[in-house]
C-alpha positions as protocol buffer text, in pm:
chain_id: "A"
residue {
  index: 1
  type: UNK
  ca { x: -9 y: -3 z: -5 }
}
residue {
  index: 2
  type: UNK
  ca { x: 123 y: 362 z: -82 }
}
residue {
  index: 3
  type: UNK
  ca { x: 134 y: 641 z: 188 }
}
residue {
  index: 4
  type: UNK
  ca { x: -186 y: 815 z: 275 }
}
residue {
  index: 5
  type: UNK
  ca { x: -62 y: 1125 z: 80 }
}
residue {
  index: 6
  type: UNK
  ca { x: -23 y: 914 z: -229 }
}
residue {
  index: 7
  type: UNK
  ca { x: -370 y: 754 z: -206 }
}
residue {
  index: 8
  type: UNK
  ca { x: -512 y: 1102 z: -160 }
}
residue {
  index: 9
  type: UNK
  ca { x: -342 y: 1206 z: -467 }
}
residue {
  index: 10
  type: UNK
  ca { x: -478 y: 913 z: -658 }
}
residue {
  index: 11
  type: UNK
  ca { x: -823 y: 966 z: -520 }
}
residue {
  index: 12
  type: UNK
  ca { x: -816 y: 1332 z: -647 }
}
residue {
  index: 13
  type: UNK
  ca { x: -749 y: 1220 z: -986 }
}
residue {
  index: 14
  type: UNK
  ca { x: -1046 y: 968 z: -986 }
}
residue {
  index: 15
  type: UNK
  ca { x: -1321 y: 1186 z: -902 }
}
residue {
  index: 16
  type: UNK
  ca { x: -1657 y: 1198 z: -1075 }
}
residue {
  index: 17
  type: UNK
  ca { x: -1763 y: 1492 z: -1287 }
}
residue {
  index: 18
  type: UNK
  ca { x: -1864 y: 1800 z: -1090 }
}
residue {
  index: 19
  type: UNK
  ca { x: -2142 y: 1855 z: -1324 }
}
residue {
  index: 20
  type: UNK
  ca { x: -2491 y: 1865 z: -1163 }
}
residue {
  index: 21
  type: UNK
  ca { x: -2327 y: 1883 z: -814 }
}
residue {
  index: 22
  type: UNK
  ca { x: -2380 y: 2126 z: -556 }
}
residue {
  index: 23
  type: UNK
  ca { x: -2117 y: 2350 z: -397 }
}
residue {
  index: 24
  type: UNK
  ca { x: -2148 y: 2142 z: -70 }
}
residue {
  index: 25
  type: UNK
  ca { x: -2107 y: 1801 z: -230 }
}
residue {
  index: 26
  type: UNK
  ca { x: -1818 y: 1938 z: -450 }
}
residue {
  index: 27
  type: UNK
  ca { x: -1626 y: 2122 z: -162 }
}
residue {
  index: 28
  type: UNK
  ca { x: -1725 y: 1960 z: 148 }
}
residue {
  index: 29
  type: UNK
  ca { x: -1866 y: 1618 z: 120 }
}
residue {
  index: 30
  type: UNK
  ca { x: -1636 y: 1474 z: -167 }
}
residue {
  index: 31
  type: UNK
  ca { x: -1306 y: 1598 z: 10 }
}
residue {
  index: 32
  type: UNK
  ca { x: -1441 y: 1449 z: 340 }
}
residue {
  index: 33
  type: UNK
  ca { x: -1518 y: 1139 z: 165 }
}
residue {
  index: 34
  type: UNK
  ca { x: -1181 y: 1134 z: -18 }
}
residue {
  index: 35
  type: UNK
  ca { x: -999 y: 1138 z: 342 }
}
residue {
  index: 36
  type: UNK
  ca { x: -1238 y: 849 z: 457 }
}
residue {
  index: 37
  type: UNK
  ca { x: -1175 y: 666 z: 133 }
}
residue {
  index: 38
  type: UNK
  ca { x: -791 y: 694 z: 195 }
}
residue {
  index: 39
  type: UNK
  ca { x: -830 y: 560 z: 534 }
}
residue {
  index: 40
  type: UNK
  ca { x: -1059 y: 271 z: 437 }
}
residue {
  index: 41
  type: UNK
  ca { x: -794 y: 177 z: 186 }
}
residue {
  index: 42
  type: UNK
  ca { x: -519 y: 187 z: 433 }
}
residue {
  index: 43
  type: UNK
  ca { x: -736 y: -46 z: 663 }
}
residue {
  index: 44
  type: UNK
  ca { x: -809 y: -286 z: 396 }
}
residue {
  index: 45
  type: UNK
  ca { x: -1178 y: -210 z: 373 }
}
residue {
  index: 46
  type: UNK
  ca { x: -1375 y: -294 z: 51 }
}
residue {
  index: 47
  type: UNK
  ca { x: -1629 y: -38 z: -75 }
}
residue {
  index: 48
  type: UNK
  ca { x: -1915 y: -250 z: 45 }
}
residue {
  index: 49
  type: UNK
  ca { x: -1787 y: -226 z: 402 }
}
residue {
  index: 50
  type: UNK
  ca { x: -1769 y: 147 z: 358 }
}
residue {
  index: 51
  type: UNK
  ca { x: -2145 y: 147 z: 224 }
}
residue {
  index: 52
  type: UNK
  ca { x: -2235 y: -52 z: 548 }
}
residue {
  index: 53
  type: UNK
  ca { x: -2048 y: 197 z: 767 }
}
residue {
  index: 54
  type: UNK
  ca { x: -2230 y: 475 z: 614 }
}
residue {
  index: 55
  type: UNK
  ca { x: -2565 y: 304 z: 686 }
}
residue {
  index: 56
  type: UNK
  ca { x: -2465 y: 243 z: 1033 }
}
residue {
  index: 57
  type: UNK
  ca { x: -2394 y: 621 z: 1091 }
}
residue {
  index: 58
  type: UNK
  ca { x: -2715 y: 721 z: 917 }
}
residue {
  index: 59
  type: UNK
  ca { x: -2957 y: 479 z: 1050 }
}
residue {
  index: 60
  type: UNK
  ca { x: -2830 y: 523 z: 1416 }
}
residue {
  index: 61
  type: UNK
  ca { x: -2913 y: 892 z: 1377 }
}
residue {
  index: 62
  type: UNK
  ca { x: -3267 y: 831 z: 1241 }
}
residue {
  index: 63
  type: UNK
  ca { x: -3344 y: 591 z: 1511 }
}
residue {
  index: 64
  type: UNK
  ca { x: -3240 y: 861 z: 1762 }
}
residue {
  index: 65
  type: UNK
  ca { x: -3465 y: 1122 z: 1594 }
}
residue {
  index: 66
  type: UNK
  ca { x: -3754 y: 887 z: 1628 }
}
residue {
  index: 67
  type: UNK
  ca { x: -3706 y: 764 z: 1977 }
}
residue {
  index: 68
  type: UNK
  ca { x: -3522 y: 1047 z: 2175 }
}
residue {
  index: 69
  type: UNK
  ca { x: -3690 y: 1365 z: 2302 }
}
residue {
  index: 70
  type: UNK
  ca { x: -3544 y: 1656 z: 2081 }
}
residue {
  index: 71
  type: UNK
  ca { x: -3266 y: 1878 z: 2250 }
}
residue {
  index: 72
  type: UNK
  ca { x: -2987 y: 2075 z: 2132 }
}
residue {
  index: 73
  type: UNK
  ca { x: -2757 y: 1787 z: 2208 }
}
residue {
  index: 74
  type: UNK
  ca { x: -2949 y: 1534 z: 2040 }
}
residue {
  index: 75
  type: UNK
  ca { x: -2963 y: 1775 z: 1735 }
}
residue {
  index: 76
  type: UNK
  ca { x: -2583 y: 1808 z: 1728 }
}
residue {
  index: 77
  type: UNK
  ca { x: -2519 y: 1421 z: 1743 }
}
residue {
  index: 78
  type: UNK
  ca { x: -2782 y: 1359 z: 1485 }
}
residue {
  index: 79
  type: UNK
  ca { x: -2631 y: 1628 z: 1260 }
}
residue {
  index: 80
  type: UNK
  ca { x: -2266 y: 1486 z: 1311 }
}
residue {
  index: 81
  type: UNK
  ca { x: -2382 y: 1117 z: 1244 }
}
residue {
  index: 82
  type: UNK
  ca { x: -2586 y: 1220 z: 931 }
}
residue {
  index: 83
  type: UNK
  ca { x: -2290 y: 1414 z: 810 }
}
residue {
  index: 84
  type: UNK
  ca { x: -2057 y: 1119 z: 860 }
}
residue {
  index: 85
  type: UNK
  ca { x: -2281 y: 887 z: 700 }
}
residue {
  index: 86
  type: UNK
  ca { x: -2321 y: 1127 z: 409 }
}
residue {
  index: 87
  type: UNK
  ca { x: -1928 y: 1154 z: 362 }
}
residue {
  index: 88
  type: UNK
  ca { x: -1882 y: 774 z: 389 }
}
residue {
  index: 89
  type: UNK
  ca { x: -2153 y: 727 z: 116 }
}
residue {
  index: 90
  type: UNK
  ca { x: -1918 y: 937 z: -111 }
}
residue {
  index: 91
  type: UNK
  ca { x: -1604 y: 748 z: 13 }
}
residue {
  index: 92
  type: UNK
  ca { x: -1749 y: 411 z: -103 }
}
residue {
  index: 93
  type: UNK
  ca { x: -1777 y: 503 z: -478 }
}
residue {
  index: 94
  type: UNK
  ca { x: -1438 y: 665 z: -434 }
}
residue {
  index: 95
  type: UNK
  ca { x: -1273 y: 364 z: -295 }
}
residue {
  index: 96
  type: UNK
  ca { x: -1424 y: 150 z: -572 }
}
residue {
  index: 97
  type: UNK
  ca { x: -1276 y: 377 z: -843 }
}
residue {
  index: 98
  type: UNK
  ca { x: -934 y: 373 z: -667 }
}
residue {
  index: 99
  type: UNK
  ca { x: -931 y: -7 z: -624 }
}
residue {
  index: 100
  type: UNK
  ca { x: -1137 y: -114 z: -917 }
}
residue {
  index: 101
  type: UNK
  ca { x: -1343 y: -346 z: -700 }
}
residue {
  index: 102
  type: UNK
  ca { x: -1674 y: -196 z: -764 }
}
residue {
  index: 103
  type: UNK
  ca { x: -1942 y: -377 z: -946 }
}
residue {
  index: 104
  type: UNK
  ca { x: -2320 y: -428 z: -970 }
}
residue {
  index: 105
  type: UNK
  ca { x: -2340 y: -565 z: -601 }
}
residue {
  index: 106
  type: UNK
  ca { x: -2181 y: -251 z: -478 }
}
residue {
  index: 107
  type: UNK
  ca { x: -2390 y: -15 z: -685 }
}
residue {
  index: 108
  type: UNK
  ca { x: -2712 y: -201 z: -590 }
}
residue {
  index: 109
  type: UNK
  ca { x: -2620 y: -201 z: -208 }
}
residue {
  index: 110
  type: UNK
  ca { x: -2538 y: 177 z: -242 }
}
residue {
  index: 111
  type: UNK
  ca { x: -2880 y: 250 z: -381 }
}
residue {
  index: 112
  type: UNK
  ca { x: -3077 y: 44 z: -149 }
}
residue {
  index: 113
  type: UNK
  ca { x: -2905 y: 214 z: 155 }
}
residue {
  index: 114
  type: UNK
  ca { x: -2975 y: 557 z: -5 }
}
residue {
  index: 115
  type: UNK
  ca { x: -3341 y: 448 z: -71 }
}
residue {
  index: 116
  type: UNK
  ca { x: -3385 y: 333 z: 281 }
}
residue {
  index: 117
  type: UNK
  ca { x: -3234 y: 657 z: 398 }
}
residue {
  index: 118
  type: UNK
  ca { x: -3477 y: 866 z: 231 }
}
residue {
  index: 119
  type: UNK
  ca { x: -3765 y: 664 z: 342 }
}
residue {
  index: 120
  type: UNK
  ca { x: -3641 y: 658 z: 711 }
}
residue {
  index: 121
  type: UNK
  ca { x: -3536 y: 1030 z: 759 }
}
residue {
  index: 122
  type: UNK
  ca { x: -3897 y: 1160 z: 691 }
}
residue {
  index: 123
  type: UNK
  ca { x: -4047 y: 856 z: 874 }
}
residue {
  index: 124
  type: UNK
  ca { x: -3834 y: 954 z: 1180 }
}
residue {
  index: 125
  type: UNK
  ca { x: -3926 y: 1313 z: 1168 }
}
residue {
  index: 126
  type: UNK
  ca { x: -4301 y: 1215 z: 1138 }
}
residue {
  index: 127
  type: UNK
  ca { x: -4257 y: 982 z: 1460 }
}
residue {
  index: 128
  type: UNK
  ca { x: -4087 y: 1255 z: 1654 }
}
residue {
  index: 129
  type: UNK
  ca { x: -4361 y: 1506 z: 1552 }
}
residue {
  index: 130
  type: UNK
  ca { x: -4615 y: 1250 z: 1679 }
}
residue {
  index: 131
  type: UNK
  ca { x: -4432 y: 1171 z: 2005 }
}
residue {
  index: 132
  type: UNK
  ca { x: -4283 y: 1483 z: 2095 }
}
residue {
  index: 133
  type: UNK
  ca { x: -4390 y: 1771 z: 1888 }
}
residue {
  index: 134
  type: UNK
  ca { x: -4680 y: 1948 z: 2072 }
}
residue {
  index: 135
  type: UNK
  ca { x: -4775 y: 2052 z: 1716 }
}
residue {
  index: 136
  type: UNK
  ca { x: -5010 y: 2364 z: 1653 }
}
residue {
  index: 137
  type: UNK
  ca { x: -5218 y: 2140 z: 1447 }
}
residue {
  index: 138
  type: UNK
  ca { x: -5235 y: 1767 z: 1339 }
}
residue {
  index: 139
  type: UNK
  ca { x: -5189 y: 1870 z: 990 }
}
residue {
  index: 140
  type: UNK
  ca { x: -4828 y: 1900 z: 1060 }
}
residue {
  index: 141
  type: UNK
  ca { x: -4822 y: 1517 z: 1061 }
}
residue {
  index: 142
  type: UNK
  ca { x: -4886 y: 1524 z: 687 }
}
residue {
  index: 143
  type: UNK
  ca { x: -4576 y: 1735 z: 610 }
}
residue {
  index: 144
  type: UNK
  ca { x: -4318 y: 1455 z: 643 }
}
residue {
  index: 145
  type: UNK
  ca { x: -4528 y: 1249 z: 430 }
}
residue {
  index: 146
  type: UNK
  ca { x: -4518 y: 1506 z: 163 }
}
residue {
  index: 147
  type: UNK
  ca { x: -4144 y: 1554 z: 185 }
}
residue {
  index: 148
  type: UNK
  ca { x: -4092 y: 1186 z: 179 }
}
residue {
  index: 149
  type: UNK
  ca { x: -4280 y: 1165 z: -156 }
}
residue {
  index: 150
  type: UNK
  ca { x: -4087 y: 1453 z: -313 }
}
residue {
  index: 151
  type: UNK
  ca { x: -3750 y: 1293 z: -198 }
}
residue {
  index: 152
  type: UNK
  ca { x: -3835 y: 943 z: -319 }
}
residue {
  index: 153
  type: UNK
  ca { x: -3992 y: 1028 z: -648 }
}
residue {
  index: 154
  type: UNK
  ca { x: -3691 y: 1256 z: -717 }
}
residue {
  index: 155
  type: UNK
  ca { x: -3454 y: 960 z: -634 }
}
residue {
  index: 156
  type: UNK
  ca { x: -3635 y: 697 z: -837 }
}
residue {
  index: 157
  type: UNK
  ca { x: -3704 y: 911 z: -1133 }
}
residue {
  index: 158
  type: UNK
  ca { x: -3333 y: 1033 z: -1147 }
}
residue {
  index: 159
  type: UNK
  ca { x: -3223 y: 686 z: -1133 }
}
residue {
  index: 160
  type: UNK
  ca { x: -3467 y: 576 z: -1429 }
}
residue {
  index: 161
  type: UNK
  ca { x: -3359 y: 898 z: -1622 }
}
residue {
  index: 162
  type: UNK
  ca { x: -3005 y: 774 z: -1603 }
}
residue {
  index: 163
  type: UNK
  ca { x: -3070 y: 419 z: -1693 }
}
residue {
  index: 164
  type: UNK
  ca { x: -3328 y: 481 z: -1972 }
}
residue {
  index: 165
  type: UNK
  ca { x: -3090 y: 741 z: -2095 }
}
residue {
  index: 166
  type: UNK
  ca { x: -2807 y: 491 z: -2121 }
}
residue {
  index: 167
  type: UNK
  ca { x: -3021 y: 246 z: -2289 }
}
residue {
  index: 168
  type: UNK
  ca { x: -3147 y: 473 z: -2563 }
}
residue {
  index: 169
  type: UNK
  ca { x: -2791 y: 595 z: -2620 }
}
residue {
  index: 170
  type: UNK
  ca { x: -2674 y: 230 z: -2663 }
}
residue {
  index: 171
  type: UNK
  ca { x: -2965 y: 166 z: -2898 }
}
residue {
  index: 172
  type: UNK
  ca { x: -2895 y: 455 z: -3116 }
}
residue {
  index: 173
  type: UNK
  ca { x: -2533 y: 367 z: -3147 }
}
residue {
  index: 174
  type: UNK
  ca { x: -2609 y: 19 z: -3234 }
}
residue {
  index: 175
  type: UNK
  ca { x: -2837 y: 148 z: -3525 }
}
residue {
  index: 176
  type: UNK
  ca { x: -2619 y: 431 z: -3636 }
}
residue {
  index: 177
  type: UNK
  ca { x: -2501 y: 386 z: -4003 }
}
residue {
  index: 178
  type: UNK
  ca { x: -2133 y: 290 z: -4010 }
}
residue {
  index: 179
  type: UNK
  ca { x: -2045 y: 612 z: -4205 }
}
residue {
  index: 180
  type: UNK
  ca { x: -2152 y: 831 z: -3906 }
}
residue {
  index: 181
  type: UNK
  ca { x: -1879 y: 1036 z: -3791 }
}
residue {
  index: 182
  type: UNK
  ca { x: -1742 y: 953 z: -3450 }
}
residue {
  index: 183
  type: UNK
  ca { x: -1721 y: 1198 z: -3175 }
}
residue {
  index: 184
  type: UNK
  ca { x: -1386 y: 1393 z: -3182 }
}
residue {
  index: 185
  type: UNK
  ca { x: -1155 y: 1253 z: -2939 }
}
residue {
  index: 186
  type: UNK
  ca { x: -1012 y: 1461 z: -2663 }
}
residue {
  index: 187
  type: UNK
  ca { x: -1309 y: 1680 z: -2669 }
}
residue {
  index: 188
  type: UNK
  ca { x: -1293 y: 1895 z: -2329 }
}
residue {
  index: 189
  type: UNK
  ca { x: -1598 y: 1858 z: -2103 }
}
residue {
  index: 190
  type: UNK
  ca { x: -1858 y: 2137 z: -2073 }
}
residue {
  index: 191
  type: UNK
  ca { x: -1749 y: 2380 z: -1808 }
}
residue {
  index: 192
  type: UNK
  ca { x: -1911 y: 2330 z: -1461 }
}
residue {
  index: 193
  type: UNK
  ca { x: -2158 y: 2618 z: -1403 }
}
residue {
  index: 194
  type: UNK
  ca { x: -2105 y: 2758 z: -1043 }
}
residue {
  index: 195
  type: UNK
  ca { x: -2444 y: 2943 z: -1063 }
}
residue {
  index: 196
  type: UNK
  ca { x: -2605 y: 2602 z: -1096 }
}
residue {
  index: 197
  type: UNK
  ca { x: -2375 y: 2454 z: -808 }
}
residue {
  index: 198
  type: UNK
  ca { x: -2512 y: 2745 z: -576 }
}
residue {
  index: 199
  type: UNK
  ca { x: -2865 y: 2690 z: -705 }
}
residue {
  index: 200
  type: UNK
  ca { x: -2848 y: 2325 z: -615 }
}
residue {
  index: 201
  type: UNK
  ca { x: -2749 y: 2379 z: -277 }
}
residue {
  index: 202
  type: UNK
  ca { x: -3114 y: 2369 z: -118 }
}
residue {
  index: 203
  type: UNK
  ca { x: -3168 y: 2033 z: -281 }
}
residue {
  index: 204
  type: UNK
  ca { x: -2835 y: 1864 z: -142 }
}
residue {
  index: 205
  type: UNK
  ca { x: -2880 y: 1625 z: 117 }
}
residue {
  index: 206
  type: UNK
  ca { x: -2586 y: 1751 z: 311 }
}
residue {
  index: 207
  type: UNK
  ca { x: -2752 y: 2085 z: 340 }
}
residue {
  index: 208
  type: UNK
  ca { x: -3090 y: 1920 z: 458 }
}
residue {
  index: 209
  type: UNK
  ca { x: -2895 y: 1746 z: 721 }
}
residue {
  index: 210
  type: UNK
  ca { x: -2832 y: 2086 z: 882 }
}
residue {
  index: 211
  type: UNK
  ca { x: -3185 y: 2143 z: 967 }
}
residue {
  index: 212
  type: UNK
  ca { x: -3152 y: 1893 z: 1257 }
}
residue {
  index: 213
  type: UNK
  ca { x: -2921 y: 2125 z: 1424 }
}
residue {
  index: 214
  type: UNK
  ca { x: -3257 y: 2300 z: 1534 }
}
residue {
  index: 215
  type: UNK
  ca { x: -3384 y: 2017 z: 1710 }
}
residue {
  index: 216
  type: UNK
  ca { x: -3352 y: 2186 z: 2032 }
}
residue {
  index: 217
  type: UNK
  ca { x: -3597 y: 2481 z: 1907 }
}
residue {
  index: 218
  type: UNK
  ca { x: -3906 y: 2276 z: 1786 }
}
residue {
  index: 219
  type: UNK
  ca { x: -4081 y: 2572 z: 1613 }
}
residue {
  index: 220
  type: UNK
  ca { x: -3757 y: 2678 z: 1429 }
}
residue {
  index: 221
  type: UNK
  ca { x: -3718 y: 2291 z: 1331 }
}
residue {
  index: 222
  type: UNK
  ca { x: -4065 y: 2289 z: 1196 }
}
residue {
  index: 223
  type: UNK
  ca { x: -4023 y: 2605 z: 1012 }
}
residue {
  index: 224
  type: UNK
  ca { x: -3694 y: 2497 z: 845 }
}
residue {
  index: 225
  type: UNK
  ca { x: -3805 y: 2158 z: 766 }
}
residue {
  index: 226
  type: UNK
  ca { x: -4121 y: 2295 z: 597 }
}
residue {
  index: 227
  type: UNK
  ca { x: -3929 y: 2550 z: 416 }
}
residue {
  index: 228
  type: UNK
  ca { x: -3692 y: 2272 z: 268 }
}
residue {
  index: 229
  type: UNK
  ca { x: -4010 y: 2058 z: 189 }
}
residue {
  index: 230
  type: UNK
  ca { x: -4119 y: 2329 z: -27 }
}
residue {
  index: 231
  type: UNK
  ca { x: -3803 y: 2381 z: -200 }
}
residue {
  index: 232
  type: UNK
  ca { x: -3764 y: 2010 z: -258 }
}
residue {
  index: 233
  type: UNK
  ca { x: -4110 y: 1987 z: -411 }
}
residue {
  index: 234
  type: UNK
  ca { x: -4026 y: 2278 z: -649 }
}
residue {
  index: 235
  type: UNK
  ca { x: -3705 y: 2103 z: -754 }
}
residue {
  index: 236
  type: UNK
  ca { x: -3905 y: 1782 z: -799 }
}
residue {
  index: 237
  type: UNK
  ca { x: -4128 y: 1977 z: -1049 }
}
residue {
  index: 238
  type: UNK
  ca { x: -3828 y: 2122 z: -1239 }
}
residue {
  index: 239
  type: UNK
  ca { x: -3642 y: 1797 z: -1260 }
}
residue {
  index: 240
  type: UNK
  ca { x: -3943 y: 1586 z: -1384 }
}
residue {
  index: 241
  type: UNK
  ca { x: -4008 y: 1844 z: -1651 }
}
residue {
  index: 242
  type: UNK
  ca { x: -3639 y: 1845 z: -1749 }
}
residue {
  index: 243
  type: UNK
  ca { x: -3600 y: 1455 z: -1745 }
}
residue {
  index: 244
  type: UNK
  ca { x: -3899 y: 1396 z: -1950 }
}
residue {
  index: 245
  type: UNK
  ca { x: -3810 y: 1646 z: -2217 }
}
residue {
  index: 246
  type: UNK
  ca { x: -3465 y: 1470 z: -2229 }
}
residue {
  index: 247
  type: UNK
  ca { x: -3621 y: 1120 z: -2268 }
}
residue {
  index: 248
  type: UNK
  ca { x: -3863 y: 1227 z: -2519 }
}
residue {
  index: 249
  type: UNK
  ca { x: -3586 y: 1377 z: -2718 }
}
residue {
  index: 250
  type: UNK
  ca { x: -3425 y: 1021 z: -2728 }
}
residue {
  index: 251
  type: UNK
  ca { x: -3720 y: 860 z: -2891 }
}
residue {
  index: 252
  type: UNK
  ca { x: -3621 y: 677 z: -3202 }
}
residue {
  index: 253
  type: UNK
  ca { x: -3700 y: 864 z: -3529 }
}
């Protein structure tokens, strides 16, 4: 094994594209995941091991939200565990690219953990509201359900957009005439938009986790959570429109 510094340099050269990534993920979560991936590599862990560590941090935090009375101490602990789980979620993919040990099983496990996280985080808030919330109205119990719907539909629709887009591109390549001009080699990637990276901040899971720091102030937590629910719903509408148009443009003929 190389030194930690060598591993970090190799990881920096094996990063995914920053296109469509918020500033938080680009400058906070991915660098944190890079350090964790280097440590996991030195410890001899596999990408699947790192995925399970991510799940342990995340699911333990969500269980605490559901079972423990809200307080400032709980909020800090929950945020720290969720942020760590998110960083490990980045580390597993980075470790897979570094070692070449990624595969369909690892990608499947990663998506299963992510899907469970999106379901449970809002279920935990719902349980906390019901057990400890002293809500102004029972209608607040509907908020986590709506937020959960927006989060899960965004996640599943995004995965389908990616997979169906790849399938359509493969089919088009297979039916393209042999005389079709190939793409020019060495074409530089499109520049990453900083404006888009800033605009995506409210939809970033890492930014969402910050709201749990307000658990010690129930009214402030509800307001912050509700604001994020509205923002995520608006992003869902924008993403669905964009992805539908992109897939329609891939129709044959």
